[in-house]
């Protein structure tokens, strides 16, 4: 797989207390100890890669904490009236909908469909003054909601409610038709007994299963992965099912203005919370076993990962989107689980602690205090770890929906009619429909990207460069994620790491941001004539790799390509990347995603500092610094040079392919949906940047693809399909066909070092062995 040798950019690292680790400044006399001229002596011991990952982790946690204070810049609340307030937060509501992937148009329909067969009626239960039906309803595309409808008999409903179970529960449990929930917590049944019409959708479960015989994923994570890549979300799909139910309620009630409410526990609480924040038709929401600080969202199940959520929203801010409508927060025991690291993302879900709930609730109250409405209500079930649907919670919820609404005094037994619905078959139908919808969105995505890129002007190189800027800005800010922190002086520290006959290798550490450093190995040919400027090739290793893999040992993937290029006269630099230590680095991506960042949000500025420093060296030609990466290094070759213009060319080896399909397809055998690279997915790439679009950000600089016929990252057909669009841009539109190339070779996931070496010699203007150097 592409990730097998994945390489990311520079092995830079974040250091929160650099003074404790960086040696004190030493005079150039330290060069006698092996430091490069003009640098300080590097004295660190131990594993710099491990230190890097730990420090980046600390940096990101600090940024997550700081996000709370920074959110205010995204809000323009107008408290002059409830109407003005609603209008003022509408842009925030739209941005939240985008983050949650709520963007497909819902299907209009007249009524719910009763699910019956020749052997089973739609009626599956009877309660006191209500009946229970198996139903489904259209949502988006070919996707349906499916569940139970509890409908009053003999009287009109006092309110319309959508009751949402946790992902570990079925609608039948919440209705009292199946065991699994204590009678007092069967909120749907209790509300139906109190005169409400209640719709209970089925949620996707958390069943763990080896997908395609490979990674052990929950059903929710399996469907989340392709949706996320396509700018959708499992949360968004389930919200759409809820809002389709609200559409029906609105159509059914006509001129009757009875209230519409959402109530949920655990995952159902999450969905009730988000859906109420997005749709002002919802009059009240009761959220149980969910509400608290989201600062540790990175440790929750991966299907809760929302790109950029903490950048603008915590639970307090989302509560502010529900105001001035009613929100009841029930502090209760929540779902608890531990997900293993067996290919899926490890996670821990614990009950919200009462102190955390109170603190976040107080923050929400403070945010909307100038509105001067009693919108928020906290109900503590037991000691904060009591059961869902406490009587006080249900009474407050009913009161918010109907002036005369009251909770039924004594619960009744629900009579089950017939065999009922096959819950497992229903779950499988729901999963298949979401999977099919994801694949339909994937099929349409090339046309969406073409429309997105239509303002790229290829009529001349000058106009092309000007039209690239907004796309590059979008890629930097909305895809990769950008820390608005200026680079510090590099403060280089070096020491000799290799001493070979033809070259010398130096460990190099550079400051990047306050508390952030970059590390790599610089290889310099011996006997460079005084005053001569040489080109540089930055050689990026892959997943779980180190700079040494590209230098010595003849690794089967790298073949010492950094050292081989140095023997040819190039100066080379091999960065250590962040993609090492498995879950330790993958969790960094999750932490970055919470604040609209990725691993490349750290890596890009690290590379910017690397090329800045390289360009300052006396024997380096700053105009001739190229990038050559394999696997994850190839992934880096598509992203870093797109944002670091000082890279004058880029070579993508053992990674280039139809990247969106590789991440989102549940048909392709080499898709990441089946594998352990749970960090690999990038939000909404399907709508904007596949690899040909990324190459358009590298153009008109030279760009090359190195592809082994037997490389399992993709098929030759997919690679050629995506590269054809790159070739068309360079040759047909920009009229620079000599600046791009692809080499197919008989080999696996490896550096071939034939056509790519020739490409480097040509475009970095350095003679190949046996050639005479010609000045240009």
XYZ file of C-alpha atoms in Angstrom:
776
model
C 0.000 0.000 0.000
C 1.062 3.595 -0.532
C 1.236 4.042 3.164
C 3.552 1.093 3.671
C 6.517 3.373 3.114
C 4.628 6.579 3.534
C 6.672 9.612 4.015
C 5.652 12.934 5.162
C 7.580 15.997 5.050
C 10.203 16.897 7.146
C 10.710 15.306 10.302
C 10.219 18.487 12.063
C 9.042 18.587 15.542
C 7.318 20.741 17.995
C 9.067 21.618 21.165
C 7.218 23.311 23.980
C 10.282 23.802 26.162
C 13.170 24.127 23.727
C 15.440 25.826 26.220
C 15.668 22.585 28.138
C 16.827 20.676 25.074
C 18.666 23.028 22.796
C 22.315 23.398 23.729
C 23.575 26.787 24.690
C 25.016 28.828 21.851
C 28.601 27.935 21.184
C 31.187 29.802 19.124
C 32.213 28.697 15.671
C 35.147 27.029 17.349
C 32.616 24.263 17.901
C 33.133 23.442 14.221
C 36.146 21.495 15.368
C 33.556 19.151 16.889
C 31.931 18.583 13.488
C 29.389 21.405 13.203
C 28.839 23.166 9.900
C 30.270 26.693 9.670
C 27.840 29.274 10.988
C 25.928 26.737 13.096
C 25.953 25.678 16.721
C 26.957 22.233 17.855
C 24.094 19.750 18.182
C 24.466 17.817 21.433
C 21.072 16.111 21.779
C 21.086 12.415 22.565
C 18.337 9.810 22.255
C 15.659 9.346 19.630
C 14.914 12.706 18.019
C 11.960 11.222 16.132
C 10.294 10.157 19.380
C 10.960 13.540 20.903
C 9.457 15.142 17.822
C 6.201 13.219 18.062
C 5.862 13.909 21.781
C 6.450 17.614 21.318
C 4.099 17.964 18.374
C 1.514 16.235 20.517
C 2.022 18.772 23.301
C 1.898 21.653 20.826
C -1.403 20.491 19.347
C -2.952 19.981 22.774
C -1.938 23.525 23.624
C -3.500 24.797 20.390
C -6.713 22.906 21.174
C -6.859 24.556 24.588
C -6.196 27.967 23.061
C -8.999 27.450 20.547
C -11.642 28.326 23.147
C -10.460 31.918 23.443
C -9.982 32.270 19.679
C -13.515 31.240 18.709
C -15.029 34.614 19.448
C -13.473 36.051 16.291
C -15.882 33.950 14.197
C -19.052 35.244 15.842
C -20.958 38.496 15.342
C -23.873 38.028 17.734
C -26.596 40.677 17.676
C -28.563 40.571 20.939
C -30.938 43.418 20.112
C -33.813 40.961 19.562
C -34.330 37.196 19.163
C -34.882 37.720 15.427
C -31.699 39.759 15.059
C -29.806 37.127 17.029
C -31.008 34.313 14.750
C -29.929 36.275 11.707
C -26.528 37.138 13.183
C -25.607 33.496 13.890
C -26.890 32.191 10.534
C -23.355 32.226 8.997
C -22.090 30.102 11.905
C -24.977 27.713 11.376
C -24.095 27.381 7.684
C -20.452 26.688 8.523
C -21.461 24.027 11.031
C -23.666 22.384 8.394
C -20.692 22.350 6.015
C -18.432 20.747 8.646
C -21.056 18.085 9.314
C -21.498 17.336 5.616
C -25.153 18.380 5.545
C -25.206 19.529 1.941
C -27.251 17.126 -0.215
C -30.783 18.196 -1.117
C -33.379 16.096 0.649
C -36.028 14.204 -1.299
C -39.543 15.636 -1.005
C -42.207 13.101 -0.008
C -45.839 13.098 1.022
C -45.919 10.553 3.812
C -43.962 7.907 5.676
C -44.035 4.449 4.104
C -45.500 1.661 6.196
C -43.229 -1.376 6.015
C -45.295 -4.492 5.633
C -45.070 -7.784 3.770
C -47.598 -10.456 2.871
C -46.629 -12.234 6.089
C -46.031 -9.255 8.408
C -48.173 -6.157 8.974
C -46.698 -2.714 9.487
C -48.302 -2.643 12.936
C -45.714 -4.045 15.362
C -47.028 -2.885 18.751
C -49.835 -1.343 20.797
C -49.563 0.864 23.856
C -51.939 2.877 25.947
C -53.657 5.213 23.444
C -51.064 4.711 20.683
C -49.941 2.221 18.064
C -46.450 1.358 16.841
C -45.684 0.992 13.134
C -42.594 -0.032 11.191
C -41.865 2.845 8.802
C -39.318 4.296 6.430
C -38.967 7.620 4.592
C -36.852 9.049 1.763
C -33.891 11.226 2.732
C -31.280 11.974 0.040
C -30.585 10.098 -3.156
C -31.459 6.456 -2.574
C -31.006 6.749 1.192
C -33.913 6.229 3.572
C -34.551 6.623 7.233
C -36.058 3.544 8.809
C -37.459 2.878 12.259
C -40.659 3.036 14.283
C -43.556 5.466 14.485
C -45.518 5.678 17.740
C -48.802 7.333 16.737
C -51.603 8.398 19.126
C -55.041 6.888 18.650
C -58.308 8.686 19.212
C -56.792 12.161 19.513
C -54.392 14.465 17.705
C -50.768 14.536 18.924
C -49.862 17.106 21.548
C -46.390 17.390 19.987
C -44.189 15.769 17.349
C -40.992 14.218 18.660
C -38.029 12.414 17.146
C -36.454 10.178 19.792
C -32.903 9.081 19.128
C -31.321 6.027 20.743
C -27.612 5.481 21.186
C -25.754 3.658 18.425
C -25.753 0.552 20.628
C -29.557 0.550 20.892
C -32.459 -0.189 18.556
C -35.731 1.712 18.110
C -37.531 -1.261 19.648
C -35.556 -0.845 22.877
C -36.479 2.830 23.151
C -40.140 1.961 22.505
C -40.260 -0.826 25.089
C -40.728 -3.564 22.473
C -37.367 -5.206 23.102
C -35.153 -5.639 26.147
C -32.096 -3.475 26.637
C -33.363 -0.240 28.240
C -34.915 0.109 31.678
C -38.619 1.098 31.529
C -37.990 4.504 33.118
C -35.504 5.355 30.333
C -37.773 4.269 27.477
C -38.265 7.884 26.511
C -40.138 7.202 23.266
C -42.727 5.051 25.046
C -43.163 7.551 27.889
C -43.651 10.445 25.485
C -46.137 8.451 23.386
C -48.089 7.659 26.556
C -48.135 11.412 27.184
C -49.808 12.144 23.849
C -46.794 12.766 21.572
C -46.350 11.342 18.107
C -42.847 9.847 18.199
C -40.583 8.840 15.335
C -37.544 6.684 16.224
C -34.877 6.395 13.502
C -32.391 3.541 13.344
C -28.786 4.623 13.902
C -25.758 2.899 12.411
C -24.319 0.602 15.071
C -20.793 0.211 16.436
C -20.386 -3.467 15.603
C -16.719 -4.323 15.096
C -15.910 -6.365 12.023
C -12.886 -7.031 9.846
C -13.616 -5.151 6.636
C -12.603 -7.036 3.508
C -10.697 -9.306 5.874
C -8.389 -6.500 6.940
C -8.854 -3.665 9.463
C -11.205 -4.303 12.371
C -13.583 -1.321 12.165
C -16.911 -0.367 13.644
C -19.740 0.012 11.174
C -19.780 3.716 11.947
C -16.085 4.229 11.185
C -16.352 2.167 7.997
C -19.065 4.462 6.614
C -17.441 7.610 8.029
C -14.165 7.118 6.128
C -15.368 7.583 2.515
C -18.000 10.121 3.529
C -15.350 12.315 5.173
C -13.159 12.246 2.063
C -16.163 13.343 0.000
C -17.169 16.255 2.226
C -19.976 14.314 3.851
C -20.211 12.727 7.261
C -22.048 9.886 8.913
C -23.264 12.436 11.460
C -24.534 14.554 8.572
C -26.364 11.641 6.966
C -28.129 10.807 10.226
C -29.004 14.468 10.743
C -30.533 14.451 7.254
C -32.707 11.505 8.308
C -33.860 13.490 11.328
C -34.556 16.632 9.294
C -36.466 14.596 6.708
C -38.679 13.510 9.603
C -39.093 17.168 10.569
C -40.058 17.895 6.944
C -42.845 15.328 7.278
C -44.015 16.666 10.619
C -44.198 20.156 9.129
C -46.212 18.931 6.149
C -48.542 16.833 8.310
C -49.406 19.458 10.894
C -50.444 22.087 8.361
C -51.782 25.108 10.200
C -51.529 23.319 13.556
C -48.546 24.881 15.318
C -47.836 22.022 17.707
C -44.227 21.822 18.794
C -41.461 19.741 17.250
C -38.799 18.334 19.555
C -35.745 16.091 19.535
C -34.587 13.936 22.416
C -31.612 11.609 22.474
C -29.061 9.798 24.587
C -25.403 9.168 23.798
C -25.021 9.186 20.033
C -28.680 10.125 19.862
C -27.933 13.070 22.130
C -25.174 14.195 19.773
C -27.560 14.041 16.809
C -30.386 15.818 18.618
C -27.932 18.537 19.642
C -26.474 19.147 16.179
C -29.802 18.847 14.355
C -31.481 21.364 16.660
C -28.568 23.741 16.127
C -28.986 23.525 12.345
C -32.768 23.720 11.972
C -34.793 26.503 13.589
C -38.042 24.584 12.986
C -37.115 22.456 16.005
C -38.672 24.039 19.068
C -36.892 22.097 21.786
C -34.125 19.556 22.257
C -33.261 17.339 25.200
C -29.642 16.127 25.090
C -28.605 13.392 27.507
C -25.327 11.583 28.141
C -23.412 13.751 25.688
C -23.066 17.469 26.509
C -19.746 18.582 28.008
C -16.406 20.041 26.935
C -15.308 18.684 23.553
C -11.606 19.409 24.103
C -10.866 15.673 24.036
C -12.898 14.950 20.919
C -9.736 13.453 19.391
C -10.028 10.552 21.841
C -13.673 9.781 21.024
C -14.671 7.323 18.275
C -13.351 8.430 14.886
C -16.858 8.781 13.440
C -17.221 11.815 15.728
C -14.222 13.535 14.097
C -15.496 16.817 12.626
C -12.871 18.781 10.703
C -12.466 22.231 12.234
C -15.135 21.814 14.915
C -13.135 23.304 17.816
C -11.873 26.057 15.545
C -15.290 27.677 15.914
C -17.511 25.501 18.100
C -17.526 23.834 21.466
C -20.718 22.481 22.976
C -21.381 25.920 24.500
C -21.242 27.612 21.079
C -23.530 24.986 19.568
C -25.975 25.504 22.422
C -25.919 29.167 21.411
C -27.184 28.185 17.955
C -30.238 26.578 19.549
C -31.079 29.713 21.558
C -33.554 31.331 21.872
C -35.272 27.973 21.434
C -35.295 25.539 24.352
C -32.341 23.248 25.140
C -32.551 20.854 28.076
C -29.177 19.378 28.992
C -29.548 16.222 31.046
C -26.408 15.348 33.003
C -26.607 11.582 33.099
C -24.615 8.418 32.717
C -23.510 8.143 29.095
C -22.373 5.297 26.849
C -18.949 3.914 27.693
C -16.689 1.893 25.437
C -13.095 1.243 24.489
C -12.254 0.604 20.841
C -9.070 -1.365 20.122
C -6.274 -0.398 17.758
C -6.762 -3.209 15.268
C -6.811 -1.156 12.093
C -9.596 1.101 13.229
C -8.907 4.196 15.295
C -8.518 3.449 18.997
C -10.968 5.381 21.130
C -12.338 5.739 24.616
C -15.849 6.940 25.351
C -16.697 7.810 28.950
C -19.664 9.350 30.705
C -19.597 13.139 30.865
C -18.507 14.178 34.358
C -20.856 16.488 36.196
C -18.204 19.158 36.809
C -17.377 19.241 33.071
C -21.072 19.439 32.203
C -21.639 22.298 34.643
C -18.601 24.219 33.393
C -19.589 23.960 29.728
C -23.213 24.766 30.546
C -22.087 27.879 32.457
C -20.005 28.915 29.462
C -23.073 28.532 27.220
C -25.180 30.630 29.583
C -22.554 33.351 29.559
C -22.386 33.386 25.749
C -26.101 34.067 25.355
C -26.709 36.033 28.563
C -27.335 39.341 26.726
C -30.201 37.686 24.849
C -32.097 37.654 28.163
C -34.185 34.548 27.477
C -34.554 31.381 29.534
C -33.397 29.132 26.751
C -31.074 26.738 28.562
C -31.974 24.347 31.351
C -29.707 21.870 33.139
C -31.310 18.801 34.706
C -29.064 16.569 36.807
C -30.111 12.934 36.773
C -29.184 11.477 40.148
C -25.666 12.664 40.952
C -24.946 13.401 37.301
C -24.517 9.718 36.532
C -28.174 8.786 36.757
C -30.306 7.232 34.051
C -31.488 8.807 30.815
C -34.937 10.406 30.694
C -35.340 11.507 34.293
C -38.875 12.637 35.033
C -37.745 16.250 35.469
C -36.115 16.180 32.022
C -39.196 14.800 30.281
C -41.469 17.267 32.075
C -39.303 20.211 31.017
C -39.165 18.871 27.461
C -42.941 18.466 27.212
C -43.539 21.895 28.736
C -41.331 23.434 26.039
C -43.347 21.737 23.292
C -46.883 22.259 24.564
C -48.190 24.743 27.088
C -50.451 22.106 28.631
C -48.195 19.125 28.027
C -47.787 16.806 30.982
C -46.056 13.509 31.577
C -48.273 10.433 31.952
C -48.340 9.249 35.546
C -48.133 5.482 35.304
C -46.267 3.584 32.608
C -48.098 0.890 30.675
C -46.893 -2.285 29.049
C -46.440 -2.231 25.267
C -48.062 -5.159 23.527
C -45.911 -6.622 20.778
C -47.814 -7.485 17.584
C -46.432 -10.293 15.438
C -42.754 -11.050 15.019
C -41.796 -7.434 14.500
C -38.980 -6.112 12.364
C -35.735 -7.993 11.794
C -33.413 -5.407 13.369
C -30.255 -6.965 11.920
C -31.624 -6.957 8.364
C -32.778 -3.350 8.832
C -29.304 -2.366 10.044
C -27.720 -3.976 6.989
C -30.134 -2.117 4.683
C -29.270 1.170 6.322
C -25.543 0.543 5.951
C -25.855 -0.519 2.294
C -27.828 2.603 1.421
C -25.226 4.913 2.952
C -22.422 3.011 1.244
C -24.214 3.290 -2.112
C -24.752 7.001 -1.608
C -21.077 7.503 -0.805
C -20.145 5.682 -3.991
C -22.572 7.785 -6.036
C -21.010 10.955 -4.623
C -17.586 9.538 -5.490
C -18.742 8.861 -9.059
C -19.893 12.480 -9.434
C -16.829 13.984 -7.749
C -14.681 14.504 -10.902
C -17.372 16.802 -12.289
C -17.582 18.690 -8.993
C -13.807 19.195 -9.021
C -13.869 20.324 -12.644
C -16.433 22.989 -11.758
C -14.343 24.008 -8.750
C -11.213 24.489 -10.921
C -12.935 26.236 -13.816
C -11.489 29.662 -12.948
C -7.931 28.473 -13.544
C -6.769 30.535 -16.528
C -4.372 28.629 -18.822
C -4.277 31.184 -21.637
C -0.727 32.205 -20.641
C 1.768 31.292 -17.939
C 1.370 34.748 -16.404
C -2.415 34.501 -16.179
C -2.115 30.928 -14.971
C 0.119 32.011 -12.085
C -2.277 34.780 -11.105
C -5.314 32.490 -11.217
C -3.531 29.861 -9.096
C -3.396 32.088 -6.023
C -6.976 31.705 -4.742
C -6.746 27.947 -5.271
C -3.440 27.781 -3.419
C -4.890 29.863 -0.590
C -7.910 27.561 -0.381
C -5.672 24.484 -0.366
C -3.511 25.964 2.380
C -6.326 27.257 4.599
C -9.236 24.876 4.041
C -7.623 21.567 3.078
C -4.194 21.416 4.704
C -4.829 23.935 7.485
C -2.550 26.847 8.307
C -1.028 28.025 11.587
C -0.826 31.802 11.433
C 2.521 31.861 13.202
C 5.601 33.532 11.669
C 8.747 31.470 11.191
C 11.481 32.106 13.728
C 15.161 32.469 12.776
C 16.369 28.908 12.015
C 19.046 28.840 14.752
C 20.731 25.817 13.123
C 22.423 23.151 15.215
C 24.486 20.497 13.426
C 26.906 17.631 13.932
C 28.635 15.086 11.701
C 26.612 11.889 11.394
C 28.335 10.200 8.393
C 31.814 10.390 6.970
C 32.117 8.617 3.601
C 34.732 8.723 0.885
C 32.661 10.912 -1.430
C 30.464 12.854 0.972
C 29.835 13.961 4.535
C 26.506 13.734 6.357
C 25.363 16.184 9.042
C 22.464 15.941 11.453
C 20.611 19.267 11.303
C 18.049 20.762 13.700
C 16.259 24.027 12.830
C 13.807 26.125 14.817
C 10.545 26.682 12.949
C 7.997 28.227 15.330
C 8.435 28.978 19.015
C 8.519 25.449 20.369
C 8.742 23.766 16.952
C 11.819 22.385 15.222
C 12.740 20.499 12.052
C 15.315 17.752 11.842
C 17.028 15.959 8.986
C 20.353 14.839 7.529
C 22.302 16.980 5.051
C 24.643 15.136 2.643
C 27.349 17.273 1.023
C 29.740 16.044 -1.677
C 33.376 16.478 -0.789
C 35.731 18.794 -2.671
C 33.101 21.276 -3.936
C 35.131 24.076 -5.556
C 35.058 27.350 -3.673
C 32.195 29.562 -4.796
C 30.400 26.786 -6.727
C 26.620 26.599 -6.252
C 25.078 23.134 -6.348
C 21.458 22.001 -6.698
C 19.754 20.256 -3.762
C 17.390 17.286 -3.760
C 15.222 16.859 -0.649
C 14.759 13.077 -0.329
C 11.714 12.086 1.665
C 11.333 8.646 3.214
C 8.083 6.835 3.930
C 5.888 5.600 6.747
C 7.696 4.515 9.902
C 10.951 5.464 8.206
C 13.977 7.530 9.126
C 16.493 9.613 7.164
C 19.019 6.796 7.452
C 16.739 4.564 5.350
C 17.416 6.816 2.343
C 21.174 6.923 3.014
C 22.583 3.529 4.015
C 21.608 -0.131 4.266
C 20.194 -0.481 0.743
C 16.593 -0.576 1.966
C 14.454 -2.398 -0.597
C 12.234 0.653 -1.100
C 14.823 3.459 -1.069
C 18.068 1.946 -2.392
C 20.080 4.686 -0.635
C 18.771 7.222 -3.142
C 19.836 10.248 -1.073
C 23.413 8.961 -0.980
C 23.350 7.899 -4.651
C 22.254 11.364 -5.715
C 24.971 12.891 -3.549
C 27.526 10.710 -5.338
C 26.245 12.276 -8.576
C 27.159 15.709 -7.279
C 23.858 16.870 -5.793
C 23.624 18.136 -2.251
C 20.810 16.167 -0.629
C 18.721 16.621 2.494
C 16.717 13.777 4.111
C 14.133 15.054 6.603
C 12.774 12.954 9.454
C 9.000 12.996 9.233
C 6.198 12.793 11.764
C 4.813 9.548 10.360
C 6.398 7.197 12.844
C 5.305 5.272 15.943
C 1.895 4.221 14.586
C -0.965 5.385 16.842
C 1.247 8.042 18.411
C 1.496 9.944 15.121
C -1.960 9.041 13.847
C -3.467 10.650 16.916
C -1.701 13.875 15.940
C -3.856 14.033 12.813
C -6.977 13.671 14.917
C -5.892 16.449 17.254
C -5.092 18.674 14.300
C -8.435 17.936 12.626
C -10.290 19.217 15.685
C -8.873 22.715 15.058
C -9.016 22.618 11.229
C -5.438 21.402 10.890
C -3.625 18.322 9.645
C -0.153 16.870 10.044
C 0.820 18.903 6.995
C -0.124 22.062 8.890
C 3.088 21.422 10.819
C 5.079 19.854 7.998
C 4.627 22.654 5.439
C 6.183 25.396 7.600
C 8.932 22.978 8.569
C 9.754 22.509 4.900
C 9.540 26.213 4.321
C 12.199 26.686 6.985
C 14.297 23.871 5.508
C 14.400 25.405 2.044
C 14.993 28.859 3.512
C 18.009 27.536 5.399
C 19.283 25.395 2.535
C 19.110 28.406 0.232
C 21.312 30.361 2.607
C 24.195 27.873 2.472
C 27.242 29.070 0.513
C 27.363 26.084 -1.843
C 23.602 25.878 -2.510
C 21.797 27.416 -5.457
C 18.513 28.510 -3.871
C 16.833 28.471 -7.293
C 17.556 24.748 -7.742
C 16.036 22.892 -4.797
C 13.888 19.910 -5.783
C 11.677 17.461 -3.878
C 11.676 13.669 -4.399
C 9.562 11.476 -2.130
C 8.437 7.865 -2.049
C 5.063 6.579 -0.813
C 4.060 8.868 2.057
C 6.943 10.922 0.726
C 5.083 10.856 -2.587
C 1.976 12.030 -0.737
C 4.191 14.819 0.580
C 5.449 15.527 -2.953
C 1.895 16.403 -3.957
C 1.194 18.702 -1.009
C 4.404 20.413 0.089
C 5.693 21.838 -3.208
C 2.147 23.024 -3.921
C 2.571 25.363 -0.934
C 6.348 25.889 -0.791
C 7.255 27.739 -4.001
C 10.988 27.479 -3.319
C 10.788 23.848 -4.417
C 11.571 24.231 -8.107
C 10.346 20.716 -9.024
C 8.613 17.713 -7.498
C 8.812 13.956 -8.074
C 6.053 11.734 -6.711
C 7.184 8.114 -6.424
C 5.065 5.100 -5.449
C 2.037 7.131 -4.449
C 0.522 9.047 -7.376
C -2.934 7.748 -8.280
C -6.596 8.627 -8.360
C -6.313 9.609 -4.726
C -9.942 10.388 -3.936
C -11.027 6.981 -5.193
C -8.263 5.295 -3.226
C -9.673 6.859 -0.063
C -13.398 6.627 -0.752
C -14.030 3.528 -2.868
C -15.485 0.423 -1.239
C -14.914 -1.488 -4.472
C -11.213 -0.970 -5.175
C -9.142 -3.684 -3.446
C -6.343 -1.222 -2.631
C -8.658 1.348 -1.035
C -7.779 2.794 2.351
C -11.299 2.078 3.635
C -10.055 -1.430 4.410
C -6.735 -0.586 6.067
C -5.145 0.677 9.263
C -4.307 4.169 7.966
C -7.199 5.819 9.776
C -5.416 9.200 9.678
C -5.137 9.292 5.880
C -8.553 10.775 5.115
C -8.721 14.497 4.306
C -12.025 16.297 4.565
C -13.805 17.123 1.301
C -10.934 16.398 -1.102
C -13.550 14.890 -3.383
C -14.987 18.355 -3.998
C -11.737 20.143 -4.739
C -8.303 18.493 -4.962
C -7.485 15.112 -6.400
C -3.858 14.576 -7.443
C -4.227 16.232 -10.840
C -5.620 19.356 -9.149
C -2.732 19.345 -6.674
C -0.326 19.047 -9.608
C -1.993 22.159 -11.046
C -0.712 24.008 -7.969
C 2.818 22.738 -8.649
C 2.723 23.729 -12.338
C 4.409 25.248 -14.248
C 7.352 23.880 -12.257
C 8.589 20.472 -13.456
C 6.622 17.507 -12.121
C 7.228 13.766 -12.540
C 5.585 10.503 -11.509
C 7.539 7.285 -10.868
C 5.336 4.185 -11.103
C 6.178 0.499 -10.679
C 3.870 -1.862 -12.538
C 3.650 -4.128 -9.488
C 3.188 -1.413 -6.886
C 0.094 -2.266 -4.860
C -0.821 1.327 -4.078
C -2.959 1.433 -7.209
C -3.350 0.041 -10.710
C -1.546 1.284 -13.797
C -4.929 2.265 -15.237
C -5.831 4.533 -12.293
C -2.383 6.115 -12.233
C -2.444 6.745 -15.983
C -5.996 8.120 -15.810
C -5.086 10.726 -13.220
C -1.728 11.562 -14.790
C -3.359 12.099 -18.214
C -5.043 15.168 -16.753
C -1.667 16.463 -15.579
C -0.143 15.842 -18.998
C -3.044 17.645 -20.642
C -2.478 20.693 -18.437
C 1.266 20.886 -19.093
C 1.303 19.927 -22.783
C -2.031 20.983 -24.281
C -2.943 24.003 -22.169
C 0.295 25.501 -20.875
C 2.446 24.331 -23.832
C 5.305 23.128 -21.623
C 5.304 19.377 -22.367
C 8.986 18.939 -21.488
C 8.313 19.872 -17.853
C 6.316 16.772 -16.982
C 6.937 13.052 -17.302
C 5.846 9.653 -16.043
C 7.998 6.535 -15.911
C 6.473 3.075 -15.706
C 8.947 0.352 -14.767
C 8.853 -3.342 -13.983
C 9.065 -3.259 -10.235
C 7.226 -2.889 -6.928
C 6.853 -0.086 -4.375
C 10.352 1.320 -4.723
C 12.651 4.049 -5.966
C 13.695 3.068 -9.485
C 16.183 5.885 -9.927
C 16.381 5.826 -13.722
C 14.026 8.276 -15.401
C 13.729 10.285 -12.216
C 17.494 10.742 -11.954
C 17.592 11.918 -15.561
C 14.701 14.286 -14.788
C 16.647 15.739 -11.860
C 19.822 16.196 -13.877
C 17.871 17.918 -16.642
C 15.712 20.269 -14.623
C 18.230 21.011 -11.866
C 20.848 21.669 -14.538
C 23.478 19.305 -13.198
C 25.426 16.932 -15.468
C 24.816 13.217 -15.200
C 27.871 11.013 -14.734
C 29.950 11.188 -17.919
C 28.348 14.422 -19.080
C 30.099 17.758 -19.260
C 28.677 20.540 -17.135
C 27.146 23.248 -19.318
C 26.289 26.685 -17.982
C 22.751 27.883 -18.712
